[in-house]
GROMACS .gro file of C-alpha atoms in nm:
model
  400
    1MET     CA    1   0.000   0.000   0.000
    2GLU     CA    2   0.291   0.237   0.062
    3GLU     CA    3   0.390   0.201  -0.304
    4VAL     CA    4   0.036   0.285  -0.414
    5LYS     CA    5   0.034   0.597  -0.193
    6ALA     CA    6   0.367   0.706  -0.334
    7VAL     CA    7   0.236   0.675  -0.690
    8MET     CA    8  -0.078   0.869  -0.603
    9GLU     CA    9   0.128   1.152  -0.457
   10GLU     CA   10   0.346   1.159  -0.766
   11LEU     CA   11   0.037   1.208  -0.982
   12LYS     CA   12  -0.051   1.531  -0.800
   13VAL     CA   13   0.258   1.723  -0.914
   14THR     CA   14   0.208   2.062  -1.078
   15VAL     CA   15   0.281   2.148  -1.440
   16GLU     CA   16   0.583   2.361  -1.349
   17GLY     CA   17   0.806   2.051  -1.331
   18GLU     CA   18   1.094   1.996  -1.572
   19LYS     CA   19   1.079   1.757  -1.865
   20ALA     CA   20   1.218   1.412  -1.807
   21PRO     CA   21   1.550   1.358  -1.986
   22VAL     CA   22   1.538   1.202  -2.331
   23GLU     CA   23   1.652   0.840  -2.320
   24GLY     CA   24   1.916   0.766  -2.581
   25GLU     CA   25   2.001   0.959  -2.892
   26GLN     CA   26   1.752   1.011  -3.168
   27ALA     CA   27   1.826   0.896  -3.521
   28PRO     CA   28   1.880   1.179  -3.771
   29VAL     CA   29   1.590   1.288  -3.986
   30GLU     CA   30   1.628   1.184  -4.346
   31GLY     CA   31   1.502   1.409  -4.622
   32GLU     CA   32   1.305   1.730  -4.579
   33MET     CA   33   1.107   1.797  -4.265
   34ALA     CA   34   0.732   1.805  -4.317
   35PRO     CA   35   0.598   2.161  -4.326
   36VAL     CA   36   0.401   2.344  -4.060
   37GLU     CA   37   0.115   2.549  -4.201
   38GLY     CA   38   0.201   2.911  -4.264
   39GLU     CA   39   0.510   3.110  -4.173
   40MET     CA   40   0.581   3.067  -3.802
   41ALA     CA   41   0.821   3.252  -3.573
   42PRO     CA   42   1.078   3.052  -3.374
   43VAL     CA   43   0.915   2.897  -3.068
   44GLU     CA   44   1.089   3.134  -2.827
   45GLU     CA   45   0.941   3.426  -3.021
   46MET     CA   46   0.586   3.289  -3.051
   47SER     CA   47   0.317   3.454  -2.844
   48LEU     CA   48   0.092   3.245  -2.622
   49ASP     CA   49  -0.197   3.304  -2.862
   50GLU     CA   50   0.015   3.176  -3.152
   51LYS     CA   51   0.110   2.863  -2.959
   52VAL     CA   52  -0.250   2.795  -2.861
   53LYS     CA   53  -0.368   2.840  -3.219
   54LEU     CA   54  -0.099   2.608  -3.355
   55VAL     CA   55  -0.173   2.336  -3.099
   56LEU     CA   56  -0.549   2.360  -3.154
   57SER     CA   57  -0.501   2.322  -3.531
   58VAL     CA   58  -0.416   1.956  -3.460
   59GLY     CA   59  -0.757   1.890  -3.304
   60GLU     CA   60  -1.084   1.810  -3.478
   61ASN     CA   61  -1.251   2.141  -3.566
   62ASN     CA   62  -0.959   2.324  -3.401
   63LYS     CA   63  -1.076   2.223  -3.054
   64CYS     CA   64  -0.963   2.028  -2.751
   65ILE     CA   65  -1.121   1.901  -2.428
   66PRO     CA   66  -1.196   2.102  -2.226
   67GLU     CA   67  -1.281   2.404  -2.439
   68GLU     CA   68  -1.443   2.613  -2.164
   69ASN     CA   69  -1.327   2.970  -2.102
   70ASP     CA   70  -1.140   3.003  -2.430
   71PHE     CA   71  -0.938   2.685  -2.370
   72ALA     CA   72  -0.817   2.809  -2.032
   73GLU     CA   73  -0.652   2.478  -1.934
   74LEU     CA   74  -0.450   2.467  -2.255
   75ARG     CA   75  -0.350   2.830  -2.219
   76ASN     CA   76  -0.240   2.771  -1.860
   77LEU     CA   77  -0.031   2.471  -1.965
   78LEU     CA   78   0.142   2.642  -2.260
   79GLY     CA   79   0.190   2.963  -2.067
   80LYS     CA   80   0.340   2.814  -1.752
   81LYS     CA   81   0.514   2.486  -1.831
   82LYS     CA   82   0.844   2.450  -2.008
   83ASP     CA   83   0.836   2.158  -2.252
   84PRO     CA   84   0.479   2.032  -2.205
   85VAL     CA   85   0.452   1.661  -2.283
   86CYS     CA   86   0.225   1.528  -2.560
   87TYR     CA   87   0.178   1.158  -2.609
   88ASP     CA   88   0.033   0.910  -2.852
   89GLY     CA   89   0.038   0.534  -2.817
   90PHE     CA   90   0.028   0.302  -3.115
   91GLU     CA   91   0.000  -0.070  -3.161
   92PRO     CA   92   0.249  -0.204  -3.415
   93SER     CA   93  -0.005  -0.398  -3.617
   94GLY     CA   94   0.102  -0.400  -3.980
   95ARG     CA   95   0.200  -0.163  -4.259
   96MET     CA   96   0.143   0.205  -4.198
   97HIS     CA   97  -0.122   0.392  -4.396
   98ILE     CA   98  -0.118   0.763  -4.472
   99ALA     CA   99  -0.356   0.856  -4.190
  100GLN     CA  100  -0.112   0.718  -3.935
  101GLY     CA  101   0.191   0.825  -4.133
  102VAL     CA  102   0.144   1.163  -4.299
  103MET     CA  103  -0.112   1.305  -4.055
  104LYS     CA  104   0.102   1.207  -3.757
  105VAL     CA  105   0.406   1.376  -3.908
  106LEU     CA  106   0.207   1.694  -3.963
  107ASN     CA  107   0.063   1.689  -3.610
  108VAL     CA  108   0.387   1.609  -3.429
  109ASN     CA  109   0.578   1.878  -3.616
  110LYS     CA  110   0.314   2.134  -3.520
  111LEU     CA  111   0.325   2.040  -3.153
  112THR     CA  112   0.703   2.033  -3.124
  113ARG     CA  113   0.708   2.362  -3.316
  114ALA     CA  114   0.485   2.503  -3.041
  115GLY     CA  115   0.741   2.399  -2.778
  116CYS     CA  116   0.607   2.059  -2.676
  117VAL     CA  117   0.792   1.733  -2.633
  118PHE     CA  118   0.624   1.436  -2.802
  119LYS     CA  119   0.638   1.086  -2.652
  120PHE     CA  120   0.548   0.794  -2.873
  121TRP     CA  121   0.437   0.498  -2.665
  122ILE     CA  122   0.521   0.193  -2.877
  123ALA     CA  123   0.251  -0.031  -2.734
  124ASP     CA  124   0.401  -0.371  -2.805
  125TRP     CA  125   0.251  -0.535  -2.496
  126PHE     CA  126  -0.085  -0.379  -2.579
  127ALA     CA  127  -0.071  -0.515  -2.934
  128GLN     CA  128  -0.003  -0.857  -2.788
  129LEU     CA  129  -0.303  -0.823  -2.553
  130ASN     CA  130  -0.514  -0.720  -2.852
  131ASN     CA  131  -0.392  -1.021  -3.055
  132LYS     CA  132  -0.224  -0.813  -3.325
  133MET     CA  133   0.020  -1.005  -3.545
  134GLY     CA  134  -0.126  -1.321  -3.391
  135GLY     CA  135  -0.001  -1.210  -3.048
  136ASP     CA  136   0.362  -1.273  -3.154
  137LEU     CA  137   0.569  -1.016  -2.960
  138LYS     CA  138   0.875  -1.055  -3.181
  139LYS     CA  139   0.671  -0.976  -3.493
  140ILE     CA  140   0.502  -0.686  -3.316
  141GLN     CA  141   0.838  -0.533  -3.224
  142THR     CA  142   0.966  -0.575  -3.580
  143VAL     CA  143   0.661  -0.382  -3.702
  144GLY     CA  144   0.734  -0.114  -3.441
  145ARG     CA  145   1.087  -0.062  -3.576
  146TYR     CA  146   0.949  -0.040  -3.930
  147MET     CA  147   0.701   0.229  -3.824
  148ILE     CA  148   0.976   0.443  -3.675
  149GLU     CA  149   1.164   0.418  -4.004
  150VAL     CA  150   0.854   0.539  -4.190
  151TRP     CA  151   0.818   0.850  -3.974
  152LYS     CA  152   1.188   0.930  -4.008
  153ALA     CA  153   1.170   0.907  -4.386
  154ALA     CA  154   0.843   1.102  -4.408
  155GLY     CA  155   0.997   1.410  -4.249
  156MET     CA  156   0.912   1.400  -3.880
  157ASP     CA  157   1.136   1.635  -3.684
  158LEU     CA  158   1.275   1.400  -3.418
  159GLU     CA  159   1.467   1.658  -3.215
  160ARG     CA  160   1.193   1.676  -2.951
  161VAL     CA  161   1.049   1.327  -2.999
  162GLU     CA  162   1.098   1.017  -2.783
  163PHE     CA  163   1.010   0.660  -2.880
  164LEU     CA  164   0.943   0.450  -2.571
  165TRP     CA  165   0.867   0.075  -2.581
  166SER     CA  166   0.591  -0.018  -2.337
  167SER     CA  167   0.745  -0.357  -2.252
  168GLU     CA  168   1.081  -0.203  -2.160
  169GLU     CA  169   0.942   0.095  -1.969
  170ILE     CA  170   0.687  -0.105  -1.772
  171ASN     CA  171   0.940  -0.373  -1.680
  172GLY     CA  172   1.190  -0.109  -1.577
  173ARG     CA  173   0.945   0.081  -1.356
  174ALA     CA  174   0.703  -0.195  -1.259
  175ALA     CA  175   0.670  -0.077  -0.898
  176GLU     CA  176   0.535   0.253  -1.029
  177TYR     CA  177   0.321   0.123  -1.315
  178TRP     CA  178   0.123  -0.170  -1.177
  179PRO     CA  179  -0.002  -0.004  -0.853
  180LEU     CA  180  -0.135   0.276  -1.074
  181VAL     CA  181  -0.312   0.031  -1.308
  182MET     CA  182  -0.466  -0.149  -1.010
  183ASP     CA  183  -0.586   0.175  -0.855
  184ILE     CA  184  -0.759   0.278  -1.179
  185ALA     CA  185  -0.915  -0.068  -1.206
  186ARG     CA  186  -1.051  -0.073  -0.851
  187ARG     CA  187  -1.206   0.274  -0.880
  188ASN     CA  188  -1.412   0.189  -1.190
  189THR     CA  189  -1.694  -0.054  -1.260
  190LEU     CA  190  -1.666  -0.325  -1.524
  191ASN     CA  191  -1.934  -0.148  -1.727
  192ARG     CA  192  -1.734   0.176  -1.724
  193ILE     CA  193  -1.422  -0.004  -1.846
  194THR     CA  194  -1.598  -0.204  -2.118
  195ARG     CA  195  -1.739   0.121  -2.258
  196CYS     CA  196  -1.379   0.203  -2.347
  197CYS     CA  197  -1.333  -0.112  -2.557
  198THR     CA  198  -1.378   0.090  -2.875
  199ILE     CA  199  -1.018   0.213  -2.828
  200MET     CA  200  -0.907  -0.136  -2.938
  201GLY     CA  201  -1.123  -0.138  -3.250
  202ARG     CA  202  -1.385  -0.349  -3.070
  203LYS     CA  203  -1.756  -0.297  -3.015
  204GLU     CA  204  -1.911  -0.289  -2.671
  205GLY     CA  205  -2.096  -0.613  -2.737
  206ASP     CA  206  -1.792  -0.802  -2.864
  207GLU     CA  207  -1.666  -1.098  -2.666
  208MET     CA  208  -1.324  -1.010  -2.526
  209SER     CA  209  -1.052  -1.186  -2.334
  210ALA     CA  210  -0.973  -1.086  -1.977
  211GLY     CA  211  -0.654  -0.926  -2.107
  212GLN     CA  212  -0.850  -0.703  -2.343
  213ILE     CA  213  -1.079  -0.591  -2.062
  214PHE     CA  214  -0.769  -0.492  -1.863
  215TYR     CA  215  -0.636  -0.296  -2.162
  216PRO     CA  216  -0.827   0.034  -2.093
  217CYS     CA  217  -0.697   0.044  -1.735
  218MET     CA  218  -0.344   0.013  -1.867
  219GLN     CA  219  -0.392   0.276  -2.137
  220CYS     CA  220  -0.538   0.514  -1.882
  221ALA     CA  221  -0.236   0.450  -1.658
  222ASP     CA  222   0.000   0.524  -1.948
  223ILE     CA  223  -0.107   0.888  -1.949
  224PHE     CA  224   0.010   0.940  -1.592
  225PHE     CA  225   0.306   0.703  -1.617
  226LEU     CA  226   0.442   0.911  -1.908
  227LYS     CA  227   0.355   1.237  -1.728
  228ALA     CA  228   0.159   1.344  -2.035
  229ASP     CA  229   0.001   1.689  -2.033
  230ILE     CA  230  -0.173   1.644  -2.369
  231CYS     CA  231  -0.326   1.322  -2.504
  232GLN     CA  232  -0.282   1.356  -2.880
  233LEU     CA  233  -0.463   1.057  -3.025
  234GLY     CA  234  -0.744   1.000  -3.272
  235ASN     CA  235  -1.113   1.058  -3.206
  236ASP     CA  236  -1.149   0.682  -3.158
  237GLN     CA  237  -0.948   0.707  -2.834
  238VAL     CA  238  -1.156   0.976  -2.663
  239ARG     CA  239  -1.330   0.745  -2.417
  240VAL     CA  240  -1.017   0.631  -2.237
  241ASN     CA  241  -0.880   0.986  -2.231
  242VAL     CA  242  -1.202   1.101  -2.064
  243LEU     CA  243  -1.157   0.813  -1.819
  244ALA     CA  244  -0.819   0.964  -1.729
  245ARG     CA  245  -0.979   1.302  -1.654
  246GLU     CA  246  -1.241   1.128  -1.441
  247TYR     CA  247  -0.963   0.951  -1.253
  248CYS     CA  248  -0.810   1.289  -1.171
  249ASP     CA  249  -1.139   1.382  -1.000
  250GLN     CA  250  -1.129   1.057  -0.804
  251ILE     CA  251  -0.778   1.117  -0.669
  252LYS     CA  252  -0.836   1.492  -0.625
  253ARG     CA  253  -0.578   1.590  -0.884
  254LYS     CA  254  -0.641   1.944  -1.005
  255LEU     CA  255  -0.435   1.939  -1.323
  256LYS     CA  256  -0.588   1.702  -1.577
  257PRO     CA  257  -0.457   1.582  -1.913
  258ILE     CA  258  -0.587   1.783  -2.206
  259ILE     CA  259  -0.750   1.580  -2.483
  260LEU     CA  260  -0.642   1.686  -2.833
  261SER     CA  261  -0.810   1.443  -3.071
  262HIS     CA  262  -0.733   1.450  -3.442
  263HIS     CA  263  -0.972   1.370  -3.726
  264MET     CA  264  -1.000   1.007  -3.840
  265LEU     CA  265  -0.962   0.963  -4.214
  266PRO     CA  266  -1.216   0.730  -4.378
  267GLY     CA  267  -1.134   0.434  -4.600
  268LEU     CA  268  -1.128   0.484  -4.974
  269LEU     CA  269  -1.438   0.279  -5.047
  270ALA     CA  270  -1.802   0.374  -4.994
  271GLY     CA  271  -1.922   0.357  -4.634
  272GLN     CA  272  -1.579   0.299  -4.477
  273GLU     CA  273  -1.558   0.526  -4.174
  274LYS     CA  274  -1.197   0.430  -4.104
  275MET     CA  275  -0.900   0.301  -4.300
  276SER     CA  276  -0.844  -0.073  -4.257
  277LYS     CA  277  -0.501  -0.236  -4.275
  278SER     CA  278  -0.663  -0.571  -4.340
  279ASP     CA  279  -0.829  -0.438  -4.659
  280PRO     CA  280  -0.554  -0.316  -4.895
  281ASN     CA  281  -0.809  -0.137  -5.112
  282SER     CA  282  -0.925   0.065  -4.813
  283ALA     CA  283  -0.599   0.247  -4.752
  284ILE     CA  284  -0.295   0.398  -4.916
  285PHE     CA  285   0.017   0.267  -4.748
  286MET     CA  286   0.326   0.476  -4.695
  287GLU     CA  287   0.543   0.273  -4.933
  288ASP     CA  288   0.281   0.212  -5.204
  289ASP     CA  289   0.439   0.278  -5.542
  290GLU     CA  290   0.317   0.549  -5.776
  291ALA     CA  291   0.104   0.315  -5.984
  292GLU     CA  292  -0.066   0.167  -5.675
  293VAL     CA  293  -0.157   0.513  -5.547
  294LYS     CA  294  -0.304   0.611  -5.883
  295LYS     CA  295  -0.501   0.287  -5.906
  296LYS     CA  296  -0.645   0.318  -5.555
  297ILE     CA  297  -0.745   0.680  -5.599
  298LYS     CA  298  -0.898   0.606  -5.939
  299GLN     CA  299  -1.116   0.336  -5.779
  300ALA     CA  300  -1.198   0.544  -5.470
  301PHE     CA  301  -1.551   0.650  -5.384
  302CYS     CA  302  -1.592   1.008  -5.507
  303PRO     CA  303  -1.952   1.097  -5.601
  304PRO     CA  304  -1.983   1.414  -5.812
  305GLN     CA  305  -2.099   1.726  -5.626
  306GLU     CA  306  -2.107   1.541  -5.290
  307VAL     CA  307  -1.864   1.653  -5.022
  308ALA     CA  308  -1.998   1.473  -4.715
  309GLY     CA  309  -1.862   1.121  -4.687
  310ASN     CA  310  -1.628   1.175  -4.982
  311PRO     CA  311  -1.284   1.031  -4.893
  312CYS     CA  312  -1.107   1.207  -5.180
  313ILE     CA  313  -1.218   1.546  -5.050
  314GLU     CA  314  -1.102   1.450  -4.701
  315TYR     CA  315  -0.758   1.341  -4.825
  316VAL     CA  316  -0.715   1.681  -4.987
  317GLN     CA  317  -0.832   1.857  -4.670
  318TYR     CA  318  -0.627   1.664  -4.415
  319ILE     CA  319  -0.324   1.543  -4.613
  320VAL     CA  320  -0.230   1.729  -4.931
  321LEU     CA  321  -0.347   2.083  -4.855
  322PRO     CA  322  -0.182   2.101  -4.510
  323TRP     CA  323   0.139   1.949  -4.648
  324PHE     CA  324   0.188   2.191  -4.937
  325ASN     CA  325  -0.035   2.477  -4.816
  326GLU     CA  326  -0.201   2.454  -5.157
  327PHE     CA  327  -0.368   2.204  -5.389
  328GLU     CA  328  -0.307   2.232  -5.763
  329VAL     CA  329  -0.560   2.102  -6.014
  330SER     CA  330  -0.464   2.080  -6.382
  331ARG     CA  331  -0.757   2.088  -6.627
  332ASP     CA  332  -0.823   2.151  -6.993
  333GLU     CA  333  -0.897   2.516  -7.063
  334LYS     CA  334  -1.252   2.418  -7.163
  335ASN     CA  335  -1.302   2.278  -6.813
  336GLY     CA  336  -1.169   2.582  -6.634
  337GLY     CA  337  -0.795   2.546  -6.675
  338LYS     CA  338  -0.535   2.518  -6.402
  339LYS     CA  339  -0.643   2.626  -6.055
  340ILE     CA  340  -0.458   2.641  -5.725
  341TYR     CA  341  -0.666   2.609  -5.409
  342LYS     CA  342  -0.534   2.748  -5.084
  343ASP     CA  343  -0.858   2.715  -4.893
  344ILE     CA  344  -1.057   2.393  -4.851
  345GLU     CA  345  -1.390   2.576  -4.835
  346GLU     CA  346  -1.333   2.721  -5.183
  347LEU     CA  347  -1.255   2.373  -5.314
  348LYS     CA  348  -1.566   2.227  -5.150
  349LYS     CA  349  -1.779   2.506  -5.297
  350ASP     CA  350  -1.646   2.443  -5.649
  351TYR     CA  351  -1.694   2.070  -5.610
  352THR     CA  352  -2.051   2.102  -5.481
  353GLU     CA  353  -2.140   2.335  -5.768
  354GLY     CA  354  -1.990   2.098  -6.027
  355LEU     CA  355  -1.706   2.334  -6.118
  356LEU     CA  356  -1.455   2.073  -6.002
  357HIS     CA  357  -1.514   1.723  -6.136
  358PRO     CA  358  -1.391   1.391  -5.986
  359GLY     CA  359  -1.206   1.331  -6.312
  360ASP     CA  360  -0.989   1.635  -6.238
  361LEU     CA  361  -0.977   1.604  -5.859
  362LYS     CA  362  -0.849   1.245  -5.853
  363PRO     CA  363  -0.539   1.290  -6.073
  364ALA     CA  364  -0.444   1.601  -5.873
  365LEU     CA  365  -0.488   1.409  -5.547
  366SER     CA  366  -0.276   1.119  -5.676
  367ALA     CA  367  -0.001   1.359  -5.782
  368GLY     CA  368   0.006   1.528  -5.441
  369LEU     CA  369   0.013   1.201  -5.248
  370ASN     CA  370   0.287   1.057  -5.467
  371LYS     CA  371   0.504   1.362  -5.412
  372ILE     CA  372   0.462   1.327  -5.033
  373LEU     CA  373   0.536   0.953  -5.036
  374GLN     CA  374   0.839   0.956  -5.267
  375PRO     CA  375   1.100   1.012  -4.989
  376VAL     CA  376   0.954   0.716  -4.800
  377ARG     CA  377   0.977   0.493  -5.107
  378ASP     CA  378   1.335   0.604  -5.164
  379HIS     CA  379   1.428   0.527  -4.803
  380PHE     CA  380   1.287   0.175  -4.813
  381LYS     CA  381   1.450   0.113  -5.149
  382ASN     CA  382   1.797   0.248  -5.072
  383ASP     CA  383   1.848   0.180  -4.701
  384PRO     CA  384   1.933  -0.190  -4.646
  385LYS     CA  385   1.797  -0.200  -4.289
  386ALA     CA  386   1.469  -0.036  -4.387
  387LYS     CA  387   1.438  -0.250  -4.698
  388ASP     CA  388   1.473  -0.569  -4.493
  389LEU     CA  389   1.222  -0.447  -4.234
  390LEU     CA  390   0.962  -0.374  -4.500
  391LYS     CA  391   1.010  -0.712  -4.666
  392THR     CA  392   0.963  -0.885  -4.330
  393VAL     CA  393   0.655  -0.681  -4.235
  394LYS     CA  394   0.493  -0.748  -4.572
  395SER     CA  395   0.533  -1.120  -4.509
  396TYR     CA  396   0.327  -1.104  -4.189
  397LYS     CA  397  -0.043  -1.179  -4.180
  398VAL     CA  398  -0.246  -0.894  -4.031
  399THR     CA  399  -0.478  -1.014  -3.751
  400ARG     CA  400  -0.764  -0.819  -3.595
   0.00000   0.00000   0.00000
């Protein structure tokens, strides 16, 4: 019980604390760093309003939780703490698609640009609990190393990024981690925990193993274990992040983690709310060659004059336009000629009114995606270590 009390006291620290030291040296970034939207001043010269705006641009609809009082919690954090900690956890579960690859690069570079430190929680134990890669930990860890290579090649600025393996960190600090997990578990009902099962890609009515039921308690504990100030995950992870804020109320902790949830890109086919690694036609993968990208976009669902539920429009909005700060469409003069969009609302307006046709949108989208992905292809073609990792990962069977 003394260990549990010590952990609980540790959780009540204020945001003025210093950042934990980075473990190990980071690998150099290969190629060009992914852009941050607009011209930005160096972080030490940015105003608090500029930092808040940049951080909020990562969130769905430029918002975070909580949003009361003009995002007072976020402002307090960015205004008072040196090196606030953002975190995202990911299960190594197969090849990386552009939602996890390109969007994550864009988001991380924005947050580190705003003065944050970003901790990637490589959730190898969690992937094993969730039966990814057939529950084979060695395969899972191989996939994890491949994913790091993808982000390096795609242009993630790693200067303020840490990659931490859950198996190593938990084993190394077990006396801190497991009492925290147990305390979260004992303070919540089984019904409350099973409502979080959607974070694993499961439905509330799905039959789950005991390990999978324990998963949300562990993910909730991760937030405090990593001393994360901002939970920067997808909208599909909101429930467990809310659980963490509720836990702060239970232990009387004033400072709660801020939830900054990014948009979830849909699959390429009709009715697919989310990209699926198990369906190769659903997603564009980070090392897909130029012909594969063109083929997938050509076959993608893209109804004329319909913006809602149109994955091609979303890929322009969340991938290509933020990357280049513009989207260029080449057309015959009789169809309007070349046009460069710098604002997604203008593009949506033209598309809705029939001024921009799928036959012109799709080739422009393919061209933009291929330009973004080319450095990744080059890395996995020319670097022997990366090439071998990709070959191995492609040989694995993806399991749900």
